[in-house]
Every structure is written in C-alpha cells, then in structure tokens.
Amino acid sequence: MACRLRSAWRIFLSGKQFHRCKSVVTYSGPGTGLCTVRYHSSEGGDVSLQSESPLRKFEWIQKRAPAFAISGENVVILPGPVEYFEELKNQARNASKRVVLASLYLGTSPKVQELVDTIYQTCQTSSQGTQDKPPLKVHILLDCTRGSRGKHNSRTMLLPLIKDFPDRASVSLYHTPDLRGRLKELIPERYNEIIGLSHIKAYIFDDTVIMSGANLSESYFTNRQDRYIMVKDCPQLADFFHKLVTTVSTFSFQLQQDDSLVLDPEFNVHPYEGDITEFKTKARTLVEEVIDPEHWNGNTSQHNHQPHTTETKSHELHYNSPEFSHRTLVDNRPKESRTKPVILLRQDANSGSNTSPQSQHATCLHTGAVQQKDISNSSSNSNSQENIDSESVQNSGSTMYDGKERMTSDLPLDTWIFPLVQMGPLGVTVDEEVTSGILNTADSDMECYLASGYFNLTRTYMDIVLRSKAKFNMLMASPQVNGFYGAKGISGFIPDSYTYIAKKFCEQRDSRGQQDRIQMYEYYKDNWTFHAKGLWIYQSGKKLPFLTLMGSPNFGHRSVHRDLEAQLAIITTNENLQKQLHQEQERLYTQSERVDKTTYQQEHRKVPLWVKIVSITTRNFW
C-alpha cells in the first residue's frame, strides 16, 4: 500500500519550520493508516510526529480548492467596524500597485465618500509609472441591481474616479442571469435583489487581502458587527482574488463615464437578454479555469495562460502587468518529469543560482511548490524508511519558484489558506462541497461554533448538524439586531421570518434530544446590528481553535444557490493566530444569550400566521 504525503503539510501539523528540516518518513504498514515524520530541527534534536492529529482529517480540502501556505504571523483579525474602516483607508492610502474591491454595493454616506476620496488621492499622488513600475490600478466589482438603486448610488459615487483616471480605474457591475423577462419587469427595484446578486466581499491592496462579510457602507463602518481578516504580504492569494474579480468582471457590465453600462466586448452574451444557458455555461467555464486547484497547486502549465482576449481590458491591465507576472509557479521541466518531487525553492534573479529551503524563507507559497514523495517503493531501506534530502531533490531538476524578489521573511509556514468560491447560478459549488465536508468531518472530539447573520441553514447543512457527533454552538441575530428590524413595509417582518425558522430548527433539535449537544444563542448589543458569519472549530479539551471559515456566505439557500460568494478556510497551528480567532469568537458569543423553546413562547416572539406561511414558501430567497 502506497503512502503518499505532502511533506509541508505533515511538518506543518507538527508546528515546526519545514524549510529548516531534513525529514525522515516512516510508513508503518498497510492497514495502519499511520505515518510518522521524524526530522531534525534547526534547534537540534530529532522530533517525531504521529500524524493522527485532528488536522490531518482535513487534508482532503487541498484536492478541492487552491491552497496557500503562509505564516500565521501575517494574519490579523480586526475586531470591529471602526478598525475595518480605518484599515481600508490605511491600505488604500499606501497602495502602490493595485486596489481591487469586490463588494455587494458602495454606500453614499460621508464615510464612504472618505474612502473613495482616499483611493482618488492615491491615484493622484502615484506616479504615472515606468517600465519597471506601472502606475496604481484600481478595479471595483459591485452588484448591478444593488449598486444602481436610487438616483445617487454606487455608480454615481465612482464616476469621478473613472472619469479622471480612465486608463487606471474601472468599475464592473454583475447582473444575475436569473433576473430577466417579466420577472425583471414586475419586481420593484427595492426587492429585485432577492433573485440573486454578487455577494463577494474581498478587498485587495497590493499583496494584502482583507476578507469579510461586510459591505462598504456607513453602518458597516460604525455599528454593524461582522468579521474581518487581513492576510498581509501574500501575493499569490492576492493574485487569486484579483483574477477571480477580473473573471467575474468579464461577464459583468462595464460602467462608462456617462453612467451608462456596456457589455465586455469579449463576452457577447447579455446577462438578462441573451440565452441564459449560453451565458451560464460560458461564465462557468471562465470561473472554473481560475479556481481549479491544479491551476494554482502545482500542475501549473495552465497558470501562466494569457487572458482570453486579444486586447487587454482596463480591469485586466494590472493583473497582467510585469509587476506581477513573476509570481506564476511554472513547471518548466519535460512533461515526463513532472511527476517527480517539486521542492520549495527560489531562483536568485541575479545569479540564477538555486536557494535551498535552509537558507531561504517564505511568507506565502503555493502547495504546488511542495514536494510529494512516494515511499512505498523504497529499495534501499528494508524498514520502509526513506530520507527526503532537500539538497538531493534540489539537484534533480526541480521547478524553481521564478521570482524577482528574494524571500527574506524568517517565519515558519504554519497556516494554510483555502479560498472557497460558490456561484450557484453558474453551477460552481466548491464552497458548498467543502463546507459540507468540514461539517461532516467534525466528530465527537471537536466543538464547533457556527454563526450566521441570517440564520436559515440549507437542508443539507441542517441535516449534517442534527446528525453530527460534534458539539455545536449556533449564533444568530436577535430580532432587534437583525438588519431589517424596523424597516418599512414587508421588509419589517423579515426578522419575524428568521425567528420562525430558528424556532423550527429548535423544535427539530429538541425532538431528537440534542439540546445539550446543539446550543443556540442570539447576539444582542444596543444600537448595533449583527452581520457576522462563519465557523470556528476546536479540538475537544483545547482552548484555541485550529480551523475557521470566514467570508460572505451565510450557510443559507441564497448563499448556496442564488448569489456569488467567497470565503476562506484557514487551518493553523500558529498560537498567535489561534488566540486571535478565539478572542474573536468570544467577543461575539459573550455578547449573546442562550435561547431555547421557552424563548419562542414569549409573547413578543410570537410570529403572525401569514409570516409563517410566507416564511415556508419563500425561505429559499432569504
């Protein structure tokens, strides 16, 4: 029985710096399911790792999504909306290469104007560019229906930017292909977003990525609680989301200086007037090329492909500029040699010499640069042990990470990031598959904290939680902190609808006698609203989490089937990052109260009959 492993993942599980080690791998025999990694650390002494760690249960994620190895010291959890707003401005102020923003919409308040002005001023003060250093490029992706609402809207906020910097700034607006025909004519502007929209919240500044569930508007900068994670100095992750935004922009409308919208000339299928099947098929093909793990994780002959257009469009200018072209990990060996190990190396741009992991360190790398070694066919060691000597692999024709800069960070790669994308209307279901897999993998030795600003789990997620052996702590918004609380018209009854859905889940839990294993909480804070979503997983008996999901999905039907979504799955052994995640979880849960069936029996929590009927018939839109 062959035992194949990614050395970086194995040593990552140990919390050691794989780039300072020589590894010895022992295969314990068929049927044992056990590999032992022994290696010599730079501090001296041999260390053994029994890979029965709970982290190993999640190795399968790298087969479904791109994987990026980083140091957890480069990850910062922002605590609240004020810090989120200030960091957005700070990053925009200091950007020199690119600013790429993907959000549902851009507000029109003074704070939002302040952010737009900051980006504008950065464009003004940045140089016009040279051959070696192109000027700052700005690209913004929003949802078309939400971004076009009202006379003064997201589009009008951004017109000065594209008028004054036509070659350096562009704005794209995604329109769901499912809102068309009579449906588009009949549904009022205020409600047409229920059919589907772009819900991605990813903010890229040079090589830093801020992922969140928060939009770019006043409440999200002041008193609307969400989650915000900043990954610093990770060019590959930034490139991934830049390319994703660029690709979605290709089948979106392009905002013109006169506030009109035009199609991308290279994508000639109209989202709501053209053939819906053709639109979805072409769009899905483009997206799948970007998110394919092989595209990023090592089979990189496709990763260096040119844009699908013969002319470079404004929103593609920056991604394809020389400033970023060096980041592609290209396997230049003969095709027949590409199954051989590939080690994490860097080529010195000046001398052309190879730099071994012992003398070079990294802050962000593809898993494609990580060697794989089949130790089942070892003929030199009767005990099925094999020395994986990085120097010998280095001399065997391994691929180089072809870069211009030297990697100088002396930090261990102790954290893995997997970007998960969900585009239900297009048939892209990576996030749903990985999220389901993670929830299914959580076992009796784990405790999960799951939060959603709009608690409306899909049937799949609900069934997994109800039959799981893991402990679950479910956090949702109390009616008073629901974003629709006090809204005019039908929208004002949306909090009641979520109350009814939560009540039905509570009843299902209780009917199975799962009250102790599955606990429910409601977040409440005076004059605040709640929009946080995500997952934290702890090993039972441990005080710090080792896995989190965070981004735009709410675990509901909309997130899976109607909207465009993106989030990060992060697995880490970095204690500082684990502490940040734990503190984040505690900040949210300590601001909540436990609820049970008695909560929903209170007079002020009773839901009108008509709301119950509407909730049942329309819950797939929430």
XYZ file of C-alpha atoms in Angstrom, residues 81-524:
444
model
C -16.297 48.055 12.107
C -14.227 51.072 13.150
C -10.964 49.155 12.779
C -12.233 47.727 9.493
C -12.910 51.200 8.111
C -9.579 52.608 9.266
C -7.669 49.659 7.813
C -9.408 50.016 4.453
C -8.353 53.662 4.323
C -4.853 52.881 5.501
C -4.373 50.193 2.890
C -5.846 52.389 0.138
C -3.620 55.272 1.177
C -0.458 53.168 0.989
C -1.205 51.064 -2.082
C 1.276 51.464 -4.908
C 0.338 48.748 -7.393
C -3.309 47.745 -7.185
C -6.556 48.340 -5.376
C -9.204 45.730 -6.149
C -12.534 45.877 -4.305
C -15.374 43.355 -4.588
C -18.496 44.145 -2.600
C -22.263 43.974 -2.833
C -22.509 47.739 -3.075
C -20.863 51.029 -2.149
C -22.800 53.356 0.131
C -23.261 57.080 -0.322
C -22.551 58.401 3.182
C -19.722 60.772 4.186
C -17.610 57.888 5.485
C -17.887 56.068 2.183
C -17.015 59.277 0.370
C -13.950 59.486 2.600
C -12.846 56.027 1.451
C -13.449 56.873 -2.208
C -11.549 60.136 -1.771
C -8.627 58.229 -0.276
C -8.460 55.964 -3.323
C -8.774 59.000 -5.585
C -5.932 60.793 -3.808
C -3.725 57.721 -4.022
C -4.311 57.630 -7.766
C -3.394 61.299 -7.942
C -0.191 61.015 -5.962
C 1.025 57.773 -7.514
C 3.475 58.151 -10.343
C 2.417 57.777 -13.934
C 4.525 54.669 -13.947
C 7.674 53.474 -15.609
C 8.577 50.349 -17.471
C 9.687 48.740 -14.208
C 6.906 50.133 -12.041
C 3.467 50.559 -13.606
C 1.093 53.117 -12.035
C -1.547 52.192 -9.487
C -4.531 50.397 -10.991
C -7.992 50.381 -9.430
C -10.784 47.965 -10.195
C -14.104 47.690 -8.369
C -16.731 44.940 -8.757
C -20.244 45.511 -7.388
C -23.690 44.047 -7.872
C -25.618 45.784 -10.621
C -29.101 45.820 -9.063
C -27.949 46.903 -5.607
C -25.304 49.299 -6.915
C -27.816 51.024 -9.207
C -30.565 51.592 -6.642
C -31.716 55.216 -6.377
C -30.540 58.326 -8.194
C -27.428 58.752 -6.059
C -25.886 55.317 -5.812
C -22.671 53.294 -6.042
C -22.247 54.170 -9.707
C -22.503 57.917 -9.232
C -20.076 57.713 -6.278
C -17.432 56.193 -8.550
C -17.931 58.271 -11.709
C -15.250 60.864 -10.796
C -12.712 58.076 -10.406
C -13.268 56.567 -13.845
C -13.608 59.989 -15.489
C -10.331 61.365 -14.148
C -8.373 58.108 -14.404
C -9.878 56.340 -17.426
C -6.802 54.197 -18.063
C -6.223 53.297 -14.449
C -9.664 52.845 -12.868
C -12.596 50.665 -13.888
C -15.913 49.593 -12.386
C -17.827 46.414 -13.228
C -21.365 45.501 -12.182
C -22.505 41.874 -12.111
C -26.123 41.167 -13.042
C -27.577 37.760 -12.238
C -28.826 35.915 -15.332
C -31.851 34.709 -13.353
C -33.457 38.174 -13.132
C -34.919 38.554 -16.622
C -38.075 38.904 -18.673
C -41.365 39.513 -16.895
C -39.697 38.835 -13.558
C -37.369 41.793 -14.038
C -40.238 43.997 -15.157
C -42.561 43.144 -12.272
C -40.315 43.022 -9.202
C -39.776 46.508 -7.714
C -36.223 47.853 -7.565
C -36.194 47.573 -3.782
C -36.816 43.811 -3.889
C -35.266 42.557 -7.128
C -32.055 41.547 -5.356
C -33.861 38.533 -3.855
C -33.390 36.725 -7.186
C -29.619 36.776 -6.946
C -26.594 39.054 -6.725
C -22.838 39.277 -6.279
C -22.222 38.910 -2.549
C -18.409 38.575 -2.574
C -16.533 40.824 -0.130
C -12.814 40.745 -0.960
C -10.557 43.777 -0.753
C -7.052 43.632 -2.244
C -4.340 46.236 -1.753
C -1.056 45.311 -3.441
C -0.252 41.943 -1.797
C -2.616 42.264 1.179
C -6.111 40.767 1.219
C -8.935 41.749 3.566
C -11.739 39.186 3.544
C -15.009 39.975 5.238
C -18.748 39.638 5.197
C -19.023 43.418 5.464
C -20.015 45.735 2.651
C -18.713 49.252 2.051
C -21.318 51.473 3.670
C -21.880 53.631 6.757
C -23.314 51.025 9.124
C -20.575 48.529 8.297
C -18.049 51.208 9.310
C -19.769 52.147 12.565
C -22.191 49.806 14.355
C -22.843 46.693 12.246
C -20.845 43.772 13.631
C -19.183 41.465 11.127
C -15.893 39.573 10.788
C -12.742 40.894 9.126
C -9.479 39.098 8.457
C -6.390 40.658 6.905
C -3.748 38.485 5.238
C -0.616 40.545 4.719
C 2.156 40.061 2.173
C 0.669 37.069 0.374
C 0.977 37.871 -3.336
C -0.396 34.525 -4.507
C -3.620 34.855 -2.512
C -3.961 38.448 -3.713
C -3.407 37.277 -7.276
C -6.050 34.589 -6.864
C -8.765 37.022 -5.781
C -7.634 39.618 -8.299
C -8.011 37.062 -11.068
C -11.368 35.925 -9.691
C -12.677 39.509 -9.651
C -11.283 40.098 -13.141
C -13.018 36.977 -14.419
C -16.416 37.854 -12.920
C -15.978 41.349 -14.352
C -15.600 39.821 -17.797
C -19.234 38.671 -17.803
C -20.458 41.795 -15.992
C -21.437 45.249 -17.224
C -18.718 47.902 -17.502
C -19.530 51.363 -16.102
C -18.918 54.197 -18.564
C -18.110 57.856 -17.881
C -21.673 58.902 -18.762
C -23.075 56.405 -16.201
C -24.179 54.002 -18.921
C -23.433 50.283 -18.867
C -21.941 48.232 -21.676
C -21.047 44.595 -22.083
C -17.471 43.449 -22.141
C -16.638 43.218 -25.867
C -15.135 39.759 -25.437
C -18.193 38.331 -23.655
C -21.051 38.933 -26.029
C -23.884 37.195 -24.167
C -26.198 39.616 -22.383
C -26.931 38.520 -18.786
C -30.706 39.001 -18.947
C -31.498 39.432 -22.655
C -29.225 36.758 -24.093
C -29.573 32.981 -23.929
C -29.432 32.025 -20.254
C -27.849 28.620 -20.830
C -25.126 30.063 -23.032
C -24.379 32.809 -20.506
C -24.106 30.414 -17.579
C -22.031 27.888 -19.489
C -19.506 30.438 -20.734
C -19.281 32.166 -17.363
C -18.852 28.877 -15.505
C -16.040 27.811 -17.829
C -14.134 31.028 -17.151
C -14.574 30.768 -13.383
C -13.614 27.101 -13.227
C -10.350 27.866 -15.003
C -9.473 30.303 -12.227
C -10.484 28.241 -9.196
C -9.141 24.888 -10.401
C -6.698 23.670 -7.699
C -4.349 22.349 -10.377
C -4.229 25.864 -11.767
C -2.556 27.036 -8.554
C -1.365 23.947 -6.707
C 1.347 22.608 -8.933
C 0.077 21.475 -12.329
C 0.752 24.977 -13.463
C 1.117 24.729 -17.191
C -2.263 26.489 -17.326
C -1.446 29.015 -14.638
C 0.630 31.141 -16.970
C -2.034 31.333 -19.652
C -2.711 34.622 -21.372
C -6.050 36.395 -20.992
C -8.790 35.084 -23.219
C -8.884 38.374 -25.101
C -6.527 39.657 -27.728
C -6.671 43.120 -26.234
C -6.035 43.891 -22.596
C -9.092 45.389 -20.943
C -8.891 48.079 -18.278
C -9.792 45.736 -15.445
C -7.104 43.269 -16.594
C -4.269 45.754 -17.012
C -2.901 45.420 -13.560
C -3.123 41.665 -13.129
C -1.128 41.079 -16.295
C 1.456 43.785 -15.684
C 5.154 42.888 -15.387
C 4.986 43.824 -11.718
C 3.004 40.652 -11.013
C 3.996 38.275 -13.791
C 6.860 36.821 -11.766
C 4.507 35.191 -9.302
C 3.460 32.350 -11.532
C 4.820 28.991 -10.447
C 5.671 27.351 -13.755
C 6.953 23.812 -14.138
C 9.447 24.095 -16.976
C 10.681 20.512 -16.799
C 9.935 17.963 -19.520
C 6.405 16.615 -19.277
C 7.604 13.128 -18.349
C 9.494 14.551 -15.350
C 6.629 16.467 -13.809
C 5.560 13.592 -11.575
C 8.890 13.842 -9.753
C 9.135 15.761 -6.486
C 8.981 19.530 -6.581
C 10.559 21.286 -3.626
C 10.057 24.754 -2.288
C 12.895 26.628 -3.946
C 13.561 30.096 -5.210
C 15.703 31.222 -8.079
C 18.074 34.098 -7.493
C 17.258 36.620 -10.199
C 20.792 37.964 -10.179
C 22.925 34.847 -10.122
C 20.489 32.240 -11.368
C 21.598 30.012 -8.514
C 19.271 27.796 -6.536
C 18.468 28.742 -2.981
C 17.684 25.899 -0.648
C 14.978 25.975 1.977
C 17.662 26.030 4.650
C 18.799 29.491 3.642
C 15.596 30.996 2.291
C 12.262 31.525 3.989
C 8.804 32.299 2.735
C 5.696 34.156 3.783
C 3.254 32.850 1.179
C 3.607 29.926 -1.214
C 1.524 27.596 -3.354
C 1.203 24.000 -2.294
C 2.234 23.214 -5.836
C 5.759 24.038 -4.809
C 5.636 21.410 -2.105
C 7.235 18.078 -2.834
C 5.360 14.813 -2.814
C 7.270 11.611 -2.186
C 6.069 8.060 -2.716
C 7.896 5.999 -0.145
C 6.204 2.699 -0.848
C 8.774 1.575 -3.429
C 11.898 2.176 -1.399
C 14.512 -0.457 -2.218
C 17.325 0.995 -0.190
C 15.721 0.570 3.198
C 14.091 -2.654 4.295
C 12.249 -0.854 7.074
C 10.336 1.261 4.530
C 12.140 4.391 5.623
C 13.374 6.964 3.180
C 15.427 10.055 3.684
C 13.973 13.072 1.947
C 17.070 15.158 1.476
C 16.180 18.616 0.220
C 19.612 19.094 -1.291
C 19.406 15.915 -3.372
C 15.957 16.878 -4.619
C 17.254 20.336 -5.392
C 19.757 18.868 -7.811
C 17.266 16.612 -9.582
C 15.795 19.249 -11.864
C 13.063 20.562 -9.591
C 10.959 23.506 -10.593
C 12.050 26.891 -9.348
C 9.666 29.482 -7.996
C 10.595 32.033 -10.610
C 10.653 35.346 -8.755
C 12.243 38.750 -8.901
C 12.423 39.446 -5.190
C 14.224 37.347 -2.618
C 12.113 35.901 0.166
C 13.560 37.263 3.361
C 10.916 36.584 5.995
C 12.236 34.242 8.672
C 8.805 32.937 9.637
C 7.502 29.362 9.715
C 4.771 28.361 7.286
C 2.299 27.222 9.914
C -1.006 28.224 8.339
C -2.860 27.015 5.246
C -5.466 29.118 3.451
C -8.009 27.663 1.036
C -10.159 30.172 -0.915
C -13.653 28.747 -1.429
C -15.912 30.031 -4.183
C -19.634 29.439 -4.611
C -21.586 30.609 -7.650
C -24.799 28.625 -7.553
C -26.406 30.245 -10.619
C -23.378 29.170 -12.679
C -23.065 25.679 -11.241
C -19.883 26.409 -9.245
C -20.263 24.654 -5.879
C -16.811 24.466 -4.272
C -17.773 26.280 -1.068
C -20.879 24.163 -0.546
C -18.892 20.943 -1.053
C -16.024 21.951 1.242
C -18.302 23.416 3.920
C -20.394 20.236 3.922
C -17.214 18.177 4.075
C -15.843 20.159 7.012
C -19.109 19.875 8.950
C -19.227 16.164 8.186
C -15.603 15.701 9.241
C -16.170 17.325 12.624
C -16.511 14.433 15.059
C -17.137 13.798 18.728
C -13.639 15.071 19.532
C -14.453 18.540 18.195
C -16.564 21.535 19.174
C -17.936 23.882 16.516
C -19.087 27.489 16.797
C -21.255 28.422 13.799
C -22.532 31.968 13.290
C -24.891 33.438 10.731
C -26.306 36.926 10.494
C -29.328 35.439 8.740
C -29.981 32.006 10.251
C -31.568 29.925 7.508
C -29.464 26.795 7.090
C -29.881 24.770 3.937
C -31.457 21.377 4.372
C -28.052 19.772 3.786
C -26.264 21.808 6.444
C -29.144 21.371 8.884
C -29.161 17.594 8.470
C -25.394 17.406 8.982
C -25.575 19.416 12.210
C -28.515 17.411 13.539
C -26.882 14.030 12.937
C -23.318 15.059 13.775
C -21.480 13.803 16.857
C -19.643 17.111 17.309
C -20.871 19.757 19.718
C -22.370 22.830 18.033
C -22.924 26.343 19.338
C -25.148 28.238 16.899
C -25.090 32.048 16.954
C -27.679 34.212 15.215
C -29.068 37.725 15.405
C -31.780 38.543 17.889
C -34.738 40.261 16.164
C -33.656 43.679 17.444
C -30.203 43.474 15.810
C -31.401 41.998 12.530
C -30.559 44.405 9.714
C -34.222 44.544 8.665
C -35.575 45.359 12.131
C -37.831 48.412 11.952
C -37.742 48.525 8.151
C -40.734 49.864 6.259
C -43.239 47.646 4.503
C -42.856 43.901 4.139
C -39.146 44.104 4.933
C -40.021 44.949 8.523
C -41.369 41.424 9.021
C -38.172 39.706 7.881
C -36.844 39.408 11.479
C -40.059 37.536 12.365
C -39.400 35.194 9.483
C -35.927 34.369 10.791
C -37.395 33.899 14.276
C -39.808 31.339 12.873
C -37.047 29.492 11.008
C -34.911 29.387 14.174
C -37.900 28.156 16.176
C -38.482 25.279 13.743
C -34.801 24.303 13.982
C -35.042 24.419 17.774
C -38.044 22.088 17.646
C -36.193 19.612 15.401
C -33.225 19.673 17.761
C -35.401 19.091 20.802
C -37.348 16.277 19.157
C -34.039 14.441 18.728
C -32.978 15.096 22.300
C -29.948 17.117 21.150
C -30.372 20.116 23.482
C -27.025 19.600 25.191
C -25.018 18.877 22.052
C -26.533 21.693 19.973
C -26.953 25.005 21.753
C -28.451 28.158 20.267
C -27.510 31.761 21.036
C -28.762 35.195 19.993
C -26.480 38.194 19.672
C -27.677 41.496 21.100
